[in-house]
PDB file of C-alpha atoms in Angstrom:
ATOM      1  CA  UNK A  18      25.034  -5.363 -15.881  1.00 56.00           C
ATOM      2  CA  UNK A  19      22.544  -2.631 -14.973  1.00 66.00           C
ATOM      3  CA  UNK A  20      18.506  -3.600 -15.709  1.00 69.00           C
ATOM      4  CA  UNK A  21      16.693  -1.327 -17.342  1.00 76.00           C
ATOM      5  CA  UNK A  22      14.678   0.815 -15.878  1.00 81.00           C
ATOM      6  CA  UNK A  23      10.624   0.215 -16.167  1.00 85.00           C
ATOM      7  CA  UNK A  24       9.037   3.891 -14.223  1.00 90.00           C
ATOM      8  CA  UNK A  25       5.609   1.734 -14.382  1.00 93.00           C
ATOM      9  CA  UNK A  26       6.998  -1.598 -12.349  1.00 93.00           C
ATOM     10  CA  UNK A  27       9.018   0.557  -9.944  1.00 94.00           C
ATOM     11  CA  UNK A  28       5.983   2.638  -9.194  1.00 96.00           C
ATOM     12  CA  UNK A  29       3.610  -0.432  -9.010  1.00 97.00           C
ATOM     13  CA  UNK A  30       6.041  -1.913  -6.483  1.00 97.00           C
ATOM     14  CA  UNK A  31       5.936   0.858  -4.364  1.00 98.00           C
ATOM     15  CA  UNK A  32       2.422   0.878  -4.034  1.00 98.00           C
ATOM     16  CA  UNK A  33       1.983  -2.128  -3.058  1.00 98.00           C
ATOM     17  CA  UNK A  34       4.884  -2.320  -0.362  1.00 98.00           C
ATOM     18  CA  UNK A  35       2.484   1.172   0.847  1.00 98.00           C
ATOM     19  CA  UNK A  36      -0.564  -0.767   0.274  1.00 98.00           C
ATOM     20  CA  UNK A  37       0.648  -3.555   2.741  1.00 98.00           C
ATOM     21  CA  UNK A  38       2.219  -1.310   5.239  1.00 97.00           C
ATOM     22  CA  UNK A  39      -1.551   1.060   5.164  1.00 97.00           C
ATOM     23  CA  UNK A  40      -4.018  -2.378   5.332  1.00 97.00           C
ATOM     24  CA  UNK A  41      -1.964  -4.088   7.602  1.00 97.00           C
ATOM     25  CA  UNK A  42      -0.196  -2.713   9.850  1.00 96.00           C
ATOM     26  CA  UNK A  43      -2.648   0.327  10.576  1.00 95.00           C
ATOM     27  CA  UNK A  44      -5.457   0.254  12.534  1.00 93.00           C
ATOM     28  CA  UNK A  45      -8.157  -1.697  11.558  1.00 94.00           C
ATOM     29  CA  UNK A  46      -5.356  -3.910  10.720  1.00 95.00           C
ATOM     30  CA  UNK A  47      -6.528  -6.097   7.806  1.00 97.00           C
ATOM     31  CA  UNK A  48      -5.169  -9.070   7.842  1.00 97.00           C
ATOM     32  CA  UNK A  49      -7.125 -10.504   4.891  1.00 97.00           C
ATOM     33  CA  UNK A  50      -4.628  -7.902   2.615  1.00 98.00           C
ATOM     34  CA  UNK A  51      -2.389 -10.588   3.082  1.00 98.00           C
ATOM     35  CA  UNK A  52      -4.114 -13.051   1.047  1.00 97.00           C
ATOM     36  CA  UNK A  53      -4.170 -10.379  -1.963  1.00 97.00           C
ATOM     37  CA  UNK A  54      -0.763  -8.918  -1.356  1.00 98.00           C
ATOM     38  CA  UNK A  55       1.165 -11.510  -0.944  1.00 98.00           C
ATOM     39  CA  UNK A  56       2.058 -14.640  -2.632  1.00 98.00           C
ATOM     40  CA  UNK A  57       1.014 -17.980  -1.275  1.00 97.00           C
ATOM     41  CA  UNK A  58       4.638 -19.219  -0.359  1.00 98.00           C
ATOM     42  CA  UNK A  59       5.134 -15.694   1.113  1.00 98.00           C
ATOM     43  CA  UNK A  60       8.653 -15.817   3.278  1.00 98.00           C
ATOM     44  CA  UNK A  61       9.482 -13.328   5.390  1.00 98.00           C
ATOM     45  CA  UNK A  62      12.556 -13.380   7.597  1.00 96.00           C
ATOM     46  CA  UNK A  63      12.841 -10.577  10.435  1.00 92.00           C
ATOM     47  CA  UNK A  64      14.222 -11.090  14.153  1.00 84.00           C
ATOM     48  CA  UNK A  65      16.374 -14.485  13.376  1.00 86.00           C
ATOM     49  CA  UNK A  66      12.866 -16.481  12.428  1.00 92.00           C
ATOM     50  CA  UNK A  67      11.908 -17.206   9.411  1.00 97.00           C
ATOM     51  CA  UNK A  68       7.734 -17.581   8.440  1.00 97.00           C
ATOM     52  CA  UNK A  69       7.112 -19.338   5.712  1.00 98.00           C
ATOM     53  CA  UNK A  70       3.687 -19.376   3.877  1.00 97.00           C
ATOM     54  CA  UNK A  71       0.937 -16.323   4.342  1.00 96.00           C
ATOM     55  CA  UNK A  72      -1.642 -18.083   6.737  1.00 96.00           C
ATOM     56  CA  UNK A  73       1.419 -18.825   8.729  1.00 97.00           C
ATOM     57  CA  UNK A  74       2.521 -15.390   8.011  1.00 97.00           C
ATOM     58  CA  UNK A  75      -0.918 -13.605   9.374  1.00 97.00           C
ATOM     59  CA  UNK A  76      -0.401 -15.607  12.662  1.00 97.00           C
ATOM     60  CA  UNK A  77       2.661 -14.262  13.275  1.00 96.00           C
ATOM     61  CA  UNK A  78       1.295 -10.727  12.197  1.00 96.00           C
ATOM     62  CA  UNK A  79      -1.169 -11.549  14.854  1.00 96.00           C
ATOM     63  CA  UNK A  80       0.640 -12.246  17.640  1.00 95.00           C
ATOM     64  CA  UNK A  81       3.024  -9.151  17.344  1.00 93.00           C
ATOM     65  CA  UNK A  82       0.125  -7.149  17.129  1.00 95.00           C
ATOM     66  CA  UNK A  83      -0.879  -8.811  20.439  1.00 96.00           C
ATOM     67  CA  UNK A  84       2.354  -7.755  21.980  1.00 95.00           C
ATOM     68  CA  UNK A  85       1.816  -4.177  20.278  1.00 96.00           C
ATOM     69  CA  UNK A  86      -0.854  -3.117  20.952  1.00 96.00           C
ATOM     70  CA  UNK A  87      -2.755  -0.312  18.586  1.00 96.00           C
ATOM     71  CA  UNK A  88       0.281  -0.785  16.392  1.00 95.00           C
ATOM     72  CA  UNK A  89       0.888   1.433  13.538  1.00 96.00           C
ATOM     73  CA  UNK A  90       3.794   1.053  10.976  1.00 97.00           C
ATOM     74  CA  UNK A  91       4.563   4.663   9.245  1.00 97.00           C
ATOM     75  CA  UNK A  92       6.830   4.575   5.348  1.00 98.00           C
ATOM     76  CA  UNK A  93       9.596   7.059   6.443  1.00 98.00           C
ATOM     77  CA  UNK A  94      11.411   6.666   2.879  1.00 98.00           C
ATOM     78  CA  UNK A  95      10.517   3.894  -0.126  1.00 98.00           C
ATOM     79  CA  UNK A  96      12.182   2.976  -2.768  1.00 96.00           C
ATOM     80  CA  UNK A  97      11.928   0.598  -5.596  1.00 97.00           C
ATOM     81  CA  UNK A  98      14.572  -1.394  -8.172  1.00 96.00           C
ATOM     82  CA  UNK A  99      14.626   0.034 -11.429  1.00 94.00           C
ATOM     83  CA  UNK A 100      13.083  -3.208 -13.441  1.00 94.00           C
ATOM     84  CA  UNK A 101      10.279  -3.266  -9.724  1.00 96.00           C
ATOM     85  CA  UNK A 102      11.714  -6.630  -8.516  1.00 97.00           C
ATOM     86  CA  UNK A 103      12.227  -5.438  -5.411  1.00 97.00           C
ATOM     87  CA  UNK A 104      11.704  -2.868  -2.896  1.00 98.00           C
ATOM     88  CA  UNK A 105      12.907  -1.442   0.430  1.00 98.00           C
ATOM     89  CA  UNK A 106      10.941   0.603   2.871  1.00 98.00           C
ATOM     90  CA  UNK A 107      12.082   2.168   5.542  1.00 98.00           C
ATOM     91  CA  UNK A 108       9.706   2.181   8.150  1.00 98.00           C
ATOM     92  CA  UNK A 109       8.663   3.251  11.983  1.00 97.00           C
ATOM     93  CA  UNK A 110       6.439   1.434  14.201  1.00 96.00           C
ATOM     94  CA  UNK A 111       4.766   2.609  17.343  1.00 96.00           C
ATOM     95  CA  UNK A 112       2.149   1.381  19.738  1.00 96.00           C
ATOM     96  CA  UNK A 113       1.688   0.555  23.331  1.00 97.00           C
ATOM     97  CA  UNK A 114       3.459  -2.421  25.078  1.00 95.00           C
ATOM     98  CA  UNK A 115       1.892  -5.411  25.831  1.00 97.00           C
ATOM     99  CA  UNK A 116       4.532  -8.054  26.633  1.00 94.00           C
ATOM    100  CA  UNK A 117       6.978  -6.955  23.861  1.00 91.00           C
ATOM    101  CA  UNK A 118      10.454  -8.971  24.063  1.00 87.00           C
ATOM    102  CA  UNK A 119       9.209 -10.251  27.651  1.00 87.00           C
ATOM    103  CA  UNK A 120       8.425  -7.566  29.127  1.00 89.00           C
ATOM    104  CA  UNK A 121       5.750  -6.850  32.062  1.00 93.00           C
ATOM    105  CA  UNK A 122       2.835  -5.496  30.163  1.00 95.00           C
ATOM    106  CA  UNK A 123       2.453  -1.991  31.177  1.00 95.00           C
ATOM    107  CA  UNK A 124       0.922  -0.311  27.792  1.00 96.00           C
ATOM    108  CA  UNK A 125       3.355   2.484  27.676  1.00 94.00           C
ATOM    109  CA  UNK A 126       4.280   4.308  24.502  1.00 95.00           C
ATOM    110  CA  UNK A 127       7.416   2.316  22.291  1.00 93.00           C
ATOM    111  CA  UNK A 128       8.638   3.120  18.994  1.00 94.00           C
ATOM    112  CA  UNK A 129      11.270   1.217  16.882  1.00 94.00           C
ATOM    113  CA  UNK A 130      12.299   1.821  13.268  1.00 95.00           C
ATOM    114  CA  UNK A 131      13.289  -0.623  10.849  1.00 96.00           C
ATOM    115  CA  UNK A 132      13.764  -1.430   7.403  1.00 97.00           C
ATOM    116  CA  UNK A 133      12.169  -3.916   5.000  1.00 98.00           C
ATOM    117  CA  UNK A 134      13.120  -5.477   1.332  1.00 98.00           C
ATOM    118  CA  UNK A 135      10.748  -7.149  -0.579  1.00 98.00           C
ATOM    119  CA  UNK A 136      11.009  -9.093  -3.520  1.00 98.00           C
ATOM    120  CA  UNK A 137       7.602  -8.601  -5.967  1.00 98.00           C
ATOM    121  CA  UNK A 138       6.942 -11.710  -7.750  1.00 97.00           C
ATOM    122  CA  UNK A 139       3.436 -11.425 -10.540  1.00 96.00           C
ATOM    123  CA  UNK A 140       2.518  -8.648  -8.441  1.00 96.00           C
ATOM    124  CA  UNK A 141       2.141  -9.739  -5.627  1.00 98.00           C
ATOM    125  CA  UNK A 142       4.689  -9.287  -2.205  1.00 98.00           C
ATOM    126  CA  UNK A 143       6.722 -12.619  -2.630  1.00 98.00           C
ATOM    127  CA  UNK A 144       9.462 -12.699   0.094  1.00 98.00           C
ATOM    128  CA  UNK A 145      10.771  -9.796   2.818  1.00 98.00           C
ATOM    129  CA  UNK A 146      13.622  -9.826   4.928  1.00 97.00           C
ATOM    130  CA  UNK A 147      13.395  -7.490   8.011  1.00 96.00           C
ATOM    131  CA  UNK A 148      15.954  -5.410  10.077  1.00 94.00           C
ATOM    132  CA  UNK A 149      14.615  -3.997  13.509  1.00 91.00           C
ATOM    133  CA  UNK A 150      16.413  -1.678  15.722  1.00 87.00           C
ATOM    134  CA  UNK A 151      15.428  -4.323  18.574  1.00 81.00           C
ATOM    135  CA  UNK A 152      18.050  -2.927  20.986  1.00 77.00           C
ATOM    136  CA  UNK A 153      16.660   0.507  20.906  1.00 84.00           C
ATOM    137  CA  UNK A 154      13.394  -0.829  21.824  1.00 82.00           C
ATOM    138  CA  UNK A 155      14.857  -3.483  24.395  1.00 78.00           C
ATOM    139  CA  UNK A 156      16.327  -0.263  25.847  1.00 83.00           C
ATOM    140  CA  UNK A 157      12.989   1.689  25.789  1.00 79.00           C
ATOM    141  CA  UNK A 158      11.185  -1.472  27.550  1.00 80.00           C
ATOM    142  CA  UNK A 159      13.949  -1.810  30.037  1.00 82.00           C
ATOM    143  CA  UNK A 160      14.503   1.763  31.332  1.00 78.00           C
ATOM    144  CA  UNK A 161      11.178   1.730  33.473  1.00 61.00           C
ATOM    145  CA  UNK A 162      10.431   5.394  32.462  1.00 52.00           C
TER     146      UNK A 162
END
């Protein structure tokens, strides 16, 4: 059974996936979004780990920005479901290494792409579960160029 399609709820989940992917994961990097976009018992699943709760949530944001450094994630292509339940974003991220899956520190260039799905619960981000293409960046960080 198909749900019916509301243009307003798709569009408002959109926005807000944008909204989180602008405030937070560009530079200034505004990690008090979190507390407006997403829901208190935020999950989020990505890399085999799963972060449960948003101030554990903006920890973790944290420390990956730590590893990234200036890091910058870029909507490629969004889309939302037809009742705005959920939405998926596919995404690239870029910055300068800093210790990213172990590595030495050297601050040169990586980029990665990836793909996110949301679920939007009373308007607000509720839970995401995260795909990374972590081998292409293992093999960026490992080549030594």
């Amino acid at each position: 059974m198909s749900q019916p399609f509301d243009a307003a709820a798709s569009r408002e989940a959109e926005r807000l996936a944008l909204t989180f992917l602008d405030r937070v994961w560009q530079p200034p990097h505004d990690l008090d979004a979190i507390d407006e976009l997403m829901t208190e018992d935020y999950v989020i699943t990505s890399g085999g780990q799963t972060i449960r709760g948003r101030d554990a949530f903006k920890a973790w944001v944290k420390a990956f920005q730590g590893v990234l450094l200036d890091a910058r994630t870029d909507n490629q292509d969004i889309f939302a479901s037809p009742s705005g339940d959920r939405v998926v974003s596919r995404w690239l991220c870029s910055g300068r290494n800093n210790g990213m899956l172990g590595t030495p520190a050297d601050g040169r260039p990586v980029a990665f792409s990836g793909v996110a799905i949301w679920t939007v619960r009373d308007g607000r981000l509720a839970a995401c579960w995260v795909e990374r293409s972590a081998w292409e960046l293992y093999q960026q960080l490992s080549s030594g160029a």
